[in-house]
Amino acid sequence: MADAFAMLKNIKETGKKVVGFYCVYAPQELVLAADVLGFALCATKEEAIPAGEKTLPRNFCPLIKSSYGFAVTDKCPYFLYSDIIIGETTCDGKKKMFELMKEFKPVHVMKLPQTYLDDNDKAYWLNEVKILKDLLEKELGTKITEEKLREAIKVLNEERRLMQELSECMKNDPVPMTGQDFLKLMWGRNFVTDRTEFAQQIKEIINDMQESIAKGEAAMPQGAKRILVTGVPTGIGSEKVIKIIEDCGAAVVYIENCSGMKQFVTLVDESKPPLEAIADKYLSTPCSCMSPNPIRLENLAKLIKDYRIDGVVDITWQGCHTYNVESRVVKEFLKKNGDTPFLQIETDYSQGDVEQIKTRVQAFLEMMA
């Protein structure tokens, strides 16, 4: 990522195509099977927000404003060099952003159903996946065969298994890695050009962490309060809440959101027909845009037990109504199921509320003492 402009320019000059996507609902197996490069475009830095606000309302979600700001200014090389953008209807704000983007970039928007529980919705989503396959073949001049899909499924499933194994190391007390470093690893996966090399790097990091555990080496003190972070996607540039939690002495041992482990916990069923299996995996993503969203609650209950969580911090971006509403649902669920301490933090990408958040986090941790 050090010089993405030069890297992508060189790749494009070889004739390689690039696909950008904004959400974990975008089926990456189709991108890999099309023999093109795929990169995540969700922006997590404040610098592009003023450019985004020239078109979008100021009270919009910062993720959308930042994403649009980077796109409209050509400051994001991954957007600039993308041949096609895959969008999705996870929220009204992003739908309108994609509508504006279509004025200067080829954008295909996948239409999500309202729930992942209904067979009719599953059939609807499978058709959306088929539409995307046909579109990628037509627009990128490629052929996505069943054989290529099965190979892509194996590659990405192995990646998911490795990330799960990496996450298992965070069950140790003391933890061998900070939550901030764990986030960097998961974030870096969004910009991989050589998946074999990436898999080998993760294997080496797992070995390093296991050696640290065996030696008693740790990133945080033994007995540090163990925190699970959930809620909206957080990435490099918007990780201030995770940093504050760890600066206050607690250990972020699990990041549940879709920029964290949420995208890795479910594998594609390799025994099913490829497109059907891919559709099933991605539709089961427990995003707050789904109503109801019981899988998120079930997963949280299991994670709290498995990772011996002392407290849950739910991050909500200002203007993200679905996660804001669901925060109340999560709080009530945790109260009734083990009474795990819960803290919701509603914020944006700015640094103006850092001290306020720090005070709240300190009080939250003291309450657990």
Short mmCIF file of C-alpha atoms in Angstrom, two decimals:
data_model
loop_
_atom_site.label_atom_id
_atom_site.label_comp_id
_atom_site.label_asym_id
_atom_site.label_seq_id
_atom_site.Cartn_x
_atom_site.Cartn_y
_atom_site.Cartn_z
CA MET A 1 0.00 0.00 0.00
CA ALA A 2 3.03 2.28 0.27
CA ASP A 3 2.81 3.46 -3.34
CA ALA A 4 -0.55 2.26 -4.58
CA PHE A 5 -0.71 4.71 -7.50
CA ALA A 6 2.49 3.36 -9.06
CA MET A 7 1.61 -0.26 -8.30
CA LEU A 8 -1.84 -0.04 -9.86
CA LYS A 9 -0.60 1.96 -12.85
CA ASN A 10 1.93 -0.79 -13.59
CA ILE A 11 -0.74 -3.48 -13.21
CA LYS A 12 -3.13 -1.68 -15.54
CA GLU A 13 -0.39 -1.33 -18.16
CA THR A 14 -0.15 -5.13 -18.28
CA GLY A 15 -3.83 -5.26 -19.27
CA LYS A 16 -5.06 -6.53 -15.90
CA LYS A 17 -8.56 -5.40 -14.94
CA VAL A 18 -9.52 -4.00 -11.52
CA VAL A 19 -12.82 -4.22 -9.64
CA GLY A 20 -13.66 -2.07 -6.62
CA PHE A 21 -16.31 -2.89 -4.02
CA TYR A 22 -17.69 -1.20 -0.91
CA CYS A 23 -19.06 -4.02 1.19
CA VAL A 24 -18.50 -7.60 2.34
CA TYR A 25 -21.71 -8.53 0.50
CA ALA A 26 -19.78 -8.26 -2.80
CA PRO A 27 -18.94 -11.89 -3.75
CA GLN A 28 -15.16 -11.85 -4.01
CA GLU A 29 -15.08 -15.38 -5.47
CA LEU A 30 -16.61 -14.00 -8.68
CA VAL A 31 -13.92 -11.32 -8.90
CA LEU A 32 -11.13 -13.84 -8.32
CA ALA A 33 -12.65 -16.31 -10.81
CA ALA A 34 -12.81 -13.53 -13.41
CA ASP A 35 -8.99 -13.28 -13.14
CA VAL A 36 -9.09 -9.62 -12.12
CA LEU A 37 -7.94 -7.80 -9.02
CA GLY A 38 -10.50 -6.75 -6.41
CA PHE A 39 -10.04 -4.06 -3.78
CA ALA A 40 -12.19 -2.71 -0.95
CA LEU A 41 -13.04 0.98 -1.34
CA CYS A 42 -14.82 1.86 1.92
CA ALA A 43 -12.99 4.99 3.04
CA THR A 44 -12.01 5.44 6.69
CA LYS A 45 -10.07 8.70 6.66
CA GLU A 46 -11.29 12.19 7.49
CA GLU A 47 -9.27 14.06 4.85
CA ALA A 48 -11.74 13.44 1.98
CA ILE A 49 -14.88 14.42 3.90
CA PRO A 50 -14.82 18.15 2.95
CA ALA A 51 -14.82 17.16 -0.73
CA GLY A 52 -17.69 14.77 -0.10
CA GLU A 53 -19.68 17.46 1.70
CA LYS A 54 -19.64 19.65 -1.40
CA THR A 55 -22.29 17.31 -2.78
CA LEU A 56 -23.58 15.27 0.16
CA PRO A 57 -25.39 16.57 3.29
CA ARG A 58 -23.14 17.32 6.25
CA ASN A 59 -25.22 15.10 8.54
CA PHE A 60 -24.52 12.05 6.35
CA CYS A 61 -22.56 9.06 7.65
CA PRO A 62 -18.80 9.88 7.61
CA LEU A 63 -18.03 6.61 5.82
CA ILE A 64 -20.18 7.66 2.86
CA LYS A 65 -18.86 11.21 2.79
CA SER A 66 -15.27 10.02 2.93
CA SER A 67 -15.83 7.33 0.29
CA TYR A 68 -17.49 9.77 -2.10
CA GLY A 69 -14.88 12.45 -1.40
CA PHE A 70 -12.03 10.12 -2.35
CA ALA A 71 -13.92 8.98 -5.45
CA VAL A 72 -14.83 12.42 -6.79
CA THR A 73 -11.32 13.84 -6.27
CA ASP A 74 -9.44 10.83 -7.74
CA LYS A 75 -7.33 10.71 -4.56
CA CYS A 76 -8.01 7.00 -4.09
CA PRO A 77 -5.92 5.01 -6.60
CA TYR A 78 -8.04 1.89 -6.06
CA PHE A 79 -11.16 3.78 -7.18
CA LEU A 80 -9.37 5.67 -9.93
CA TYR A 81 -8.02 2.50 -11.57
CA SER A 82 -11.15 0.37 -11.09
CA ASP A 83 -12.81 -0.70 -14.34
CA ILE A 84 -16.11 -1.32 -12.56
CA ILE A 85 -17.51 -0.69 -9.08
CA ILE A 86 -19.72 -3.18 -7.25
CA GLY A 87 -22.19 -1.45 -4.94
CA GLU A 88 -25.00 -2.81 -2.80
CA THR A 89 -28.21 -1.55 -1.20
CA THR A 90 -27.16 -1.85 2.45
CA CYS A 91 -28.41 1.65 3.27
CA ASP A 92 -30.21 4.56 1.63
CA GLY A 93 -27.13 6.78 1.90
CA LYS A 94 -24.94 4.41 -0.09
CA LYS A 95 -27.69 3.89 -2.67
CA LYS A 96 -27.73 7.63 -3.36
CA MET A 97 -23.93 7.76 -3.36
CA PHE A 98 -23.83 5.05 -6.04
CA GLU A 99 -26.43 6.97 -8.03
CA LEU A 100 -24.08 9.97 -8.08
CA MET A 101 -21.02 7.83 -8.83
CA LYS A 102 -22.66 6.44 -11.95
CA GLU A 103 -22.22 9.88 -13.51
CA PHE A 104 -18.43 9.36 -13.73
CA LYS A 105 -17.75 5.63 -13.15
CA PRO A 106 -19.31 2.30 -14.22
CA VAL A 107 -21.22 1.11 -11.13
CA HIS A 108 -23.28 -2.03 -10.68
CA VAL A 109 -25.50 -2.10 -7.59
CA MET A 110 -26.50 -5.46 -6.14
CA LYS A 111 -30.01 -5.31 -4.67
CA LEU A 112 -30.11 -6.95 -1.25
CA PRO A 113 -33.27 -8.54 0.13
CA GLN A 114 -34.52 -7.43 3.54
CA THR A 115 -33.66 -10.64 5.41
CA TYR A 116 -31.48 -13.75 5.18
CA LEU A 117 -34.11 -16.04 6.73
CA ASP A 118 -36.68 -16.39 3.94
CA ASP A 119 -36.33 -18.87 1.04
CA ASN A 120 -37.80 -16.34 -1.40
CA ASP A 121 -35.16 -13.82 -0.38
CA LYS A 122 -32.44 -16.45 -0.82
CA ALA A 123 -33.67 -17.17 -4.35
CA TYR A 124 -33.77 -13.43 -5.08
CA TRP A 125 -30.18 -12.98 -3.89
CA LEU A 126 -28.96 -15.98 -5.90
CA ASN A 127 -30.37 -14.27 -8.99
CA GLU A 128 -28.48 -11.08 -8.07
CA VAL A 129 -25.25 -13.10 -7.87
CA LYS A 130 -25.98 -14.59 -11.32
CA ILE A 131 -26.62 -11.11 -12.72
CA LEU A 132 -23.25 -9.94 -11.34
CA LYS A 133 -21.48 -12.95 -12.89
CA ASP A 134 -22.96 -12.19 -16.31
CA LEU A 135 -22.12 -8.51 -16.01
CA LEU A 136 -18.49 -9.14 -15.02
CA GLU A 137 -18.06 -11.52 -17.95
CA LYS A 138 -19.51 -9.00 -20.38
CA GLU A 139 -17.82 -5.84 -19.08
CA LEU A 140 -14.41 -7.38 -18.38
CA GLY A 141 -14.25 -9.66 -21.41
CA THR A 142 -13.72 -12.83 -19.39
CA LYS A 143 -15.38 -16.16 -18.69
CA ILE A 144 -16.22 -17.24 -15.13
CA THR A 145 -16.33 -21.02 -15.36
CA GLU A 146 -17.52 -23.44 -12.67
CA GLU A 147 -13.96 -24.74 -12.37
CA LYS A 148 -12.60 -21.23 -11.76
CA LEU A 149 -15.34 -20.59 -9.20
CA ARG A 150 -14.49 -23.77 -7.28
CA GLU A 151 -10.82 -22.84 -7.24
CA ALA A 152 -11.62 -19.31 -6.06
CA ILE A 153 -13.81 -20.74 -3.29
CA LYS A 154 -10.92 -22.93 -2.10
CA VAL A 155 -8.46 -20.01 -2.11
CA LEU A 156 -10.72 -17.66 -0.16
CA ASN A 157 -11.92 -20.38 2.23
CA GLU A 158 -8.30 -21.10 3.11
CA GLU A 159 -7.81 -17.38 3.76
CA ARG A 160 -10.81 -17.40 6.08
CA ARG A 161 -9.48 -20.45 7.94
CA LEU A 162 -6.14 -18.72 8.45
CA MET A 163 -7.82 -15.56 9.79
CA GLN A 164 -9.88 -17.72 12.14
CA GLU A 165 -6.69 -19.43 13.35
CA LEU A 166 -5.07 -16.05 13.83
CA SER A 167 -8.08 -14.88 15.84
CA GLU A 168 -7.87 -18.01 18.02
CA CYS A 169 -4.52 -16.73 19.32
CA MET A 170 -6.37 -13.75 20.82
CA LYS A 171 -8.13 -16.10 23.25
CA ASN A 172 -4.90 -16.27 25.21
CA ASP A 173 -4.38 -14.21 28.38
CA PRO A 174 -2.22 -12.19 28.06
CA VAL A 175 -2.97 -11.46 24.41
CA PRO A 176 -0.04 -11.75 21.97
CA MET A 177 -1.18 -8.87 19.73
CA THR A 178 -2.94 -5.55 20.21
CA GLY A 179 -6.36 -5.01 18.69
CA GLN A 180 -4.86 -2.17 16.66
CA ASP A 181 -2.32 -4.49 15.03
CA PHE A 182 -4.98 -7.14 14.47
CA LEU A 183 -7.08 -4.51 12.68
CA LYS A 184 -4.12 -3.61 10.45
CA LEU A 185 -3.79 -7.24 9.36
CA MET A 186 -7.47 -7.54 8.49
CA TRP A 187 -7.45 -4.15 6.79
CA GLY A 188 -4.37 -5.02 4.75
CA ARG A 189 -6.17 -8.05 3.35
CA ASN A 190 -8.38 -5.63 1.39
CA PHE A 191 -5.42 -4.61 -0.79
CA VAL A 192 -3.82 -7.96 -1.64
CA THR A 193 -2.48 -8.52 -5.17
CA ASP A 194 -0.90 -11.94 -4.48
CA ARG A 195 -3.18 -14.15 -2.38
CA THR A 196 -0.61 -16.97 -2.10
CA GLU A 197 1.95 -14.58 -0.66
CA PHE A 198 -0.66 -13.12 1.71
CA ALA A 199 -1.58 -16.60 2.99
CA GLN A 200 2.08 -17.37 3.64
CA GLN A 201 2.53 -14.09 5.54
CA ILE A 202 -0.47 -14.89 7.77
CA LYS A 203 0.95 -18.35 8.48
CA GLU A 204 4.22 -16.75 9.55
CA ILE A 205 2.40 -14.30 11.83
CA ILE A 206 0.41 -17.16 13.40
CA ASN A 207 3.70 -18.99 14.09
CA ASP A 208 5.17 -15.82 15.62
CA MET A 209 2.14 -15.36 17.87
CA GLN A 210 2.20 -19.00 18.99
CA GLU A 211 5.88 -18.67 19.83
CA SER A 212 5.15 -15.49 21.81
CA ILE A 213 2.41 -17.30 23.73
CA ALA A 214 4.79 -20.21 24.51
CA LYS A 215 7.44 -17.76 25.78
CA GLY A 216 4.94 -15.80 27.84
CA GLU A 217 5.45 -12.67 25.75
CA ALA A 218 2.45 -10.41 25.33
CA ALA A 219 1.18 -7.17 23.84
CA MET A 220 -0.96 -6.32 26.87
CA PRO A 221 -0.61 -7.16 30.59
CA GLN A 222 -2.10 -10.39 31.88
CA GLY A 223 -5.51 -9.79 33.41
CA ALA A 224 -6.26 -6.73 31.26
CA LYS A 225 -10.00 -6.31 30.71
CA ARG A 226 -10.97 -8.18 27.55
CA ILE A 227 -13.07 -6.08 25.16
CA LEU A 228 -15.08 -7.09 22.11
CA VAL A 229 -15.65 -4.29 19.58
CA THR A 230 -18.77 -4.50 17.43
CA GLY A 231 -20.87 -2.13 15.31
CA VAL A 232 -19.93 -0.19 12.18
CA PRO A 233 -16.84 -0.95 10.06
CA THR A 234 -13.69 0.69 11.37
CA GLY A 235 -10.44 0.85 9.45
CA ILE A 236 -7.08 2.53 9.39
CA GLY A 237 -7.76 6.21 9.94
CA SER A 238 -10.96 5.69 11.93
CA GLU A 239 -9.66 3.34 14.63
CA LYS A 240 -9.63 6.00 17.37
CA VAL A 241 -12.05 4.14 19.66
CA ILE A 242 -9.94 0.96 19.55
CA LYS A 243 -6.82 3.02 20.27
CA ILE A 244 -8.51 4.78 23.20
CA ILE A 245 -9.64 1.46 24.70
CA GLU A 246 -6.09 0.09 24.59
CA ASP A 247 -4.53 3.36 25.76
CA CYS A 248 -6.78 3.03 28.80
CA GLY A 249 -5.24 -0.38 29.57
CA ALA A 250 -7.84 -2.81 28.20
CA ALA A 251 -7.20 -5.43 25.51
CA VAL A 252 -9.32 -5.46 22.35
CA VAL A 253 -9.34 -9.22 21.77
CA TYR A 254 -12.00 -9.41 19.05
CA ILE A 255 -13.25 -7.01 16.37
CA GLU A 256 -16.62 -8.37 15.26
CA ASN A 257 -17.63 -5.81 12.64
CA CYS A 258 -17.47 -6.28 8.85
CA SER A 259 -14.02 -4.71 8.55
CA GLY A 260 -13.00 -7.18 11.25
CA MET A 261 -13.75 -10.87 11.66
CA LYS A 262 -17.38 -10.85 10.45
CA GLN A 263 -16.27 -11.48 6.86
CA PHE A 264 -14.15 -14.50 7.85
CA VAL A 265 -16.34 -16.54 10.19
CA THR A 266 -18.46 -18.28 7.53
CA LEU A 267 -17.00 -20.45 4.78
CA VAL A 268 -18.48 -21.12 1.36
CA ASP A 269 -19.86 -24.67 1.29
CA GLU A 270 -17.57 -26.47 -1.17
CA SER A 271 -20.01 -29.38 -1.58
CA LYS A 272 -22.77 -27.24 -3.13
CA PRO A 273 -23.06 -25.83 -6.67
CA PRO A 274 -20.66 -22.84 -6.66
CA LEU A 275 -23.03 -19.94 -7.32
CA GLU A 276 -25.60 -21.24 -4.83
CA ALA A 277 -22.94 -21.76 -2.17
CA ILE A 278 -21.47 -18.29 -2.75
CA ALA A 279 -24.91 -16.68 -2.54
CA ASP A 280 -25.69 -18.52 0.72
CA LYS A 281 -22.42 -17.46 2.36
CA TYR A 282 -22.71 -13.78 1.56
CA LEU A 283 -26.41 -13.44 2.32
CA SER A 284 -25.84 -14.89 5.81
CA THR A 285 -23.71 -11.84 6.72
CA PRO A 286 -25.37 -10.50 9.90
CA CYS A 287 -25.49 -6.81 8.97
CA SER A 288 -27.84 -4.38 10.71
CA CYS A 289 -29.46 -3.69 7.31
CA MET A 290 -31.17 -7.07 7.73
CA SER A 291 -34.42 -7.14 9.67
CA PRO A 292 -34.54 -9.16 11.84
CA ASN A 293 -30.84 -9.87 12.45
CA PRO A 294 -30.67 -12.79 14.93
CA ILE A 295 -27.34 -14.24 13.71
CA ARG A 296 -25.48 -11.18 15.00
CA LEU A 297 -26.90 -11.72 18.48
CA GLU A 298 -26.18 -15.46 18.40
CA ASN A 299 -22.59 -14.81 17.29
CA LEU A 300 -22.04 -12.21 20.01
CA ALA A 301 -23.25 -14.61 22.71
CA LYS A 302 -20.83 -17.30 21.51
CA LEU A 303 -17.90 -14.88 21.16
CA ILE A 304 -18.41 -13.50 24.66
CA LYS A 305 -18.12 -17.02 26.05
CA ASP A 306 -15.27 -18.23 23.82
CA TYR A 307 -13.08 -15.13 24.27
CA ARG A 308 -14.01 -14.59 27.96
CA ILE A 309 -15.18 -11.06 27.19
CA ASP A 310 -15.43 -8.58 30.07
CA GLY A 311 -17.22 -5.87 28.10
CA VAL A 312 -18.67 -5.02 24.69
CA VAL A 313 -18.10 -1.66 22.96
CA ASP A 314 -20.52 -0.90 20.12
CA ILE A 315 -19.27 1.80 17.72
CA THR A 316 -21.88 3.72 15.71
CA TRP A 317 -21.12 6.34 13.09
CA GLN A 318 -23.23 9.48 13.27
CA GLY A 319 -25.94 9.16 10.65
CA CYS A 320 -25.85 5.33 10.56
CA HIS A 321 -29.45 4.71 11.58
CA THR A 322 -29.57 0.92 11.24
CA TYR A 323 -26.63 0.32 13.58
CA ASN A 324 -27.87 3.01 15.95
CA VAL A 325 -31.27 1.34 16.26
CA GLU A 326 -29.75 -2.13 16.55
CA SER A 327 -27.44 -0.97 19.32
CA ARG A 328 -30.46 -0.90 21.63
CA VAL A 329 -31.34 -4.46 20.53
CA VAL A 330 -27.79 -5.65 21.29
CA LYS A 331 -27.77 -3.92 24.68
CA GLU A 332 -31.06 -5.54 25.73
CA PHE A 333 -29.93 -8.95 24.44
CA LEU A 334 -26.68 -8.81 26.42
CA LYS A 335 -28.57 -7.66 29.53
CA LYS A 336 -30.85 -10.69 29.37
CA ASN A 337 -28.09 -13.14 28.42
CA GLY A 338 -25.32 -12.90 30.98
CA ASP A 339 -25.51 -9.15 31.69
CA THR A 340 -22.23 -8.38 29.88
CA PRO A 341 -21.25 -4.72 30.39
CA PHE A 342 -22.09 -2.71 27.27
CA LEU A 343 -21.03 0.72 25.99
CA GLN A 344 -22.28 2.40 22.82
CA ILE A 345 -20.10 5.14 21.35
CA GLU A 346 -21.64 7.29 18.63
CA THR A 347 -18.94 9.26 16.84
CA ASP A 348 -17.47 10.29 13.47
CA TYR A 349 -14.01 10.39 11.88
CA SER A 350 -12.88 13.59 13.62
CA GLN A 351 -10.65 13.86 16.67
CA GLY A 352 -12.81 16.46 18.40
CA ASP A 353 -14.46 14.01 20.81
CA VAL A 354 -11.38 11.96 21.76
CA GLU A 355 -11.20 13.24 25.34
CA GLN A 356 -14.94 12.73 25.83
CA ILE A 357 -14.69 9.15 24.56
CA LYS A 358 -11.65 8.53 26.75
CA THR A 359 -13.58 9.65 29.83
CA ARG A 360 -16.48 7.34 29.00
CA VAL A 361 -14.17 4.38 28.32
CA GLN A 362 -12.28 4.93 31.58
CA ALA A 363 -15.57 4.98 33.50
CA PHE A 364 -16.72 1.86 31.66
CA LEU A 365 -13.54 -0.04 32.59
CA GLU A 366 -13.68 1.14 36.20
CA MET A 367 -17.24 -0.17 36.42
CA MET A 368 -15.91 -3.66 35.64
CA ALA A 369 -13.22 -3.55 38.31
#
